[in-house]
């Protein structure tokens, strides 16, 4: 089994907010992230795919194909978007990095499986210091 990785970047706005809570409760838990006027991040998405080497190409998966899948299915929807309002697959969900990583997994896993490979990991970096890893 060999692992390959593709890194993409996007910028997006969001607000962390629990609609069932008071403003005070939201501020206490989410702090500045609950700002009603939103705030933004420059995200880095790292997609790791595993599989066996194809004897016809020497590749696990053509990285050009992987790039297109990530760009078309995920980055095009997230880049310069408001995660709370603009993104169909985030509607009604918390826009935390954890939830976003799970939703990205659900979208990418079947598309990657079509290439006879398996999605292994989604790593989503929200800041230089904060990141989430999801293994399905
Ligand atoms: Ni944030």
mmCIF file of N, CA and C in Angstrom, residues 45 73-75 77-78 83 87-111 119 122 124 132 134-136:
data_model
loop_
_atom_site.group_PDB
_atom_site.id
_atom_site.type_symbol
_atom_site.label_atom_id
_atom_site.label_comp_id
_atom_site.label_asym_id
_atom_site.label_seq_id
_atom_site.Cartn_x
_atom_site.Cartn_y
_atom_site.Cartn_z
ATOM 1 N N UNK A 45 -6.172 22.313 2.760
ATOM 2 C CA UNK A 45 -6.777 20.979 2.743
ATOM 3 C C UNK A 45 -5.748 19.994 2.188
ATOM 4 N N UNK A 73 -15.229 19.277 -6.853
ATOM 5 C CA UNK A 73 -16.260 18.866 -5.894
ATOM 6 C C UNK A 73 -16.206 19.658 -4.589
ATOM 7 N N UNK A 74 -15.044 20.213 -4.257
ATOM 8 C CA UNK A 74 -14.888 20.819 -2.928
ATOM 9 C C UNK A 74 -14.429 22.278 -3.006
ATOM 10 N N UNK A 75 -13.276 22.508 -3.598
ATOM 11 C CA UNK A 75 -12.685 23.857 -3.552
ATOM 12 C C UNK A 75 -13.587 24.861 -4.266
ATOM 13 N N UNK A 77 -16.642 25.022 -4.372
ATOM 14 C CA UNK A 77 -17.800 25.381 -3.535
ATOM 15 C C UNK A 77 -17.386 26.173 -2.298
ATOM 16 N N UNK A 78 -16.161 25.966 -1.837
ATOM 17 C CA UNK A 78 -15.745 26.568 -0.564
ATOM 18 C C UNK A 78 -14.971 27.869 -0.723
ATOM 19 N N UNK A 83 -19.318 29.865 4.666
ATOM 20 C CA UNK A 83 -19.634 28.457 4.956
ATOM 21 C C UNK A 83 -21.021 28.294 5.576
ATOM 22 N N UNK A 87 -22.753 27.287 1.089
ATOM 23 C CA UNK A 87 -22.261 25.957 0.716
ATOM 24 C C UNK A 87 -23.349 24.912 0.947
ATOM 25 N N UNK A 88 -23.809 24.277 -0.148
ATOM 26 C CA UNK A 88 -24.953 23.357 -0.032
ATOM 27 C C UNK A 88 -24.710 22.255 1.000
ATOM 28 N N UNK A 89 -23.510 21.665 0.993
ATOM 29 C CA UNK A 89 -23.287 20.524 1.884
ATOM 30 C C UNK A 89 -23.014 20.926 3.339
ATOM 31 N N UNK A 90 -22.988 22.214 3.627
ATOM 32 C CA UNK A 90 -22.809 22.667 5.017
ATOM 33 C C UNK A 90 -24.093 23.256 5.591
ATOM 34 N N UNK A 91 -25.157 23.250 4.812
ATOM 35 C CA UNK A 91 -26.402 23.889 5.239
ATOM 36 C C UNK A 91 -26.947 23.239 6.519
ATOM 37 N N UNK A 92 -27.226 24.066 7.519
ATOM 38 C CA UNK A 92 -27.794 23.555 8.767
ATOM 39 C C UNK A 92 -26.796 22.873 9.679
ATOM 40 N N UNK A 93 -25.514 22.956 9.341
ATOM 41 C CA UNK A 93 -24.495 22.277 10.149
ATOM 42 C C UNK A 93 -23.591 23.298 10.830
ATOM 43 N N UNK A 94 -22.934 22.883 11.901
ATOM 44 C CA UNK A 94 -21.879 23.704 12.473
ATOM 45 C C UNK A 94 -20.755 23.831 11.451
ATOM 46 N N UNK A 95 -20.196 25.016 11.331
ATOM 47 C CA UNK A 95 -19.116 25.210 10.351
ATOM 48 C C UNK A 95 -17.750 25.108 11.017
ATOM 49 N N UNK A 96 -17.648 24.201 11.984
ATOM 50 C CA UNK A 96 -16.346 23.942 12.608
ATOM 51 C C UNK A 96 -15.465 23.187 11.615
ATOM 52 N N UNK A 97 -14.178 23.219 11.880
ATOM 53 C CA UNK A 97 -13.235 22.500 11.017
ATOM 54 C C UNK A 97 -13.510 20.998 11.067
ATOM 55 N N UNK A 98 -13.932 20.502 12.229
ATOM 56 C CA UNK A 98 -14.232 19.071 12.360
ATOM 57 C C UNK A 98 -15.373 18.656 11.421
ATOM 58 N N UNK A 99 -16.470 19.415 11.477
ATOM 59 C CA UNK A 99 -17.632 19.070 10.649
ATOM 60 C C UNK A 99 -17.283 19.229 9.173
ATOM 61 N N UNK A 100 -16.551 20.281 8.845
ATOM 62 C CA UNK A 100 -16.163 20.507 7.460
ATOM 63 C C UNK A 100 -15.308 19.349 6.943
ATOM 64 N N UNK A 101 -14.396 18.866 7.758
ATOM 65 C CA UNK A 101 -13.537 17.740 7.346
ATOM 66 C C UNK A 101 -14.376 16.490 7.086
ATOM 67 N N UNK A 102 -15.358 16.237 7.946
ATOM 68 C CA UNK A 102 -16.243 15.076 7.751
ATOM 69 C C UNK A 102 -17.028 15.195 6.446
ATOM 70 N N UNK A 103 -17.544 16.378 6.188
ATOM 71 C CA UNK A 103 -18.347 16.568 4.980
ATOM 72 C C UNK A 103 -17.491 16.459 3.719
ATOM 73 N N UNK A 104 -16.278 16.967 3.777
ATOM 74 C CA UNK A 104 -15.360 16.829 2.636
ATOM 75 C C UNK A 104 -15.068 15.353 2.386
ATOM 76 N N UNK A 105 -14.887 14.590 3.452
ATOM 77 C CA UNK A 105 -14.662 13.142 3.318
ATOM 78 C C UNK A 105 -15.811 12.490 2.562
ATOM 79 N N UNK A 106 -17.050 12.797 2.978
ATOM 80 C CA UNK A 106 -18.219 12.158 2.364
ATOM 81 C C UNK A 106 -18.277 12.421 0.861
ATOM 82 N N UNK A 107 -17.817 13.599 0.455
ATOM 83 C CA UNK A 107 -17.862 13.960 -0.963
ATOM 84 C C UNK A 107 -16.720 13.293 -1.731
ATOM 85 N N UNK A 108 -15.530 13.315 -1.156
ATOM 86 C CA UNK A 108 -14.348 12.845 -1.897
ATOM 87 C C UNK A 108 -14.210 11.324 -1.910
ATOM 88 N N UNK A 109 -14.629 10.652 -0.840
ATOM 89 C CA UNK A 109 -14.377 9.198 -0.754
ATOM 90 C C UNK A 109 -14.946 8.442 -1.956
ATOM 91 N N UNK A 110 -16.219 8.649 -2.329
ATOM 92 C CA UNK A 110 -16.736 7.885 -3.476
ATOM 93 C C UNK A 110 -16.071 8.256 -4.798
ATOM 94 N N UNK A 111 -15.723 9.533 -4.963
ATOM 95 C CA UNK A 111 -15.093 9.961 -6.220
ATOM 96 C C UNK A 111 -13.704 9.337 -6.369
ATOM 97 N N UNK A 119 -9.643 6.777 -0.188
ATOM 98 C CA UNK A 119 -9.317 7.965 0.603
ATOM 99 C C UNK A 119 -8.815 7.490 1.962
ATOM 100 N N UNK A 122 -8.294 13.012 5.556
ATOM 101 C CA UNK A 122 -8.528 14.425 5.281
ATOM 102 C C UNK A 122 -7.850 15.205 6.386
ATOM 103 N N UNK A 124 -7.375 19.092 7.549
ATOM 104 C CA UNK A 124 -7.850 20.431 7.271
ATOM 105 C C UNK A 124 -7.222 21.385 8.284
ATOM 106 N N UNK A 132 -7.380 19.669 11.861
ATOM 107 C CA UNK A 132 -8.190 18.493 12.140
ATOM 108 C C UNK A 132 -7.751 17.397 11.179
ATOM 109 N N UNK A 134 -9.125 13.556 9.798
ATOM 110 C CA UNK A 134 -10.258 12.620 9.801
ATOM 111 C C UNK A 134 -9.907 11.433 8.919
ATOM 112 N N UNK A 135 -10.170 10.237 9.458
ATOM 113 C CA UNK A 135 -9.833 9.000 8.761
ATOM 114 C C UNK A 135 -11.081 8.189 8.388
ATOM 115 N N UNK A 136 -12.229 8.829 8.394
ATOM 116 C CA UNK A 136 -13.452 8.169 7.959
ATOM 117 C C UNK A 136 -14.110 7.331 9.045
#
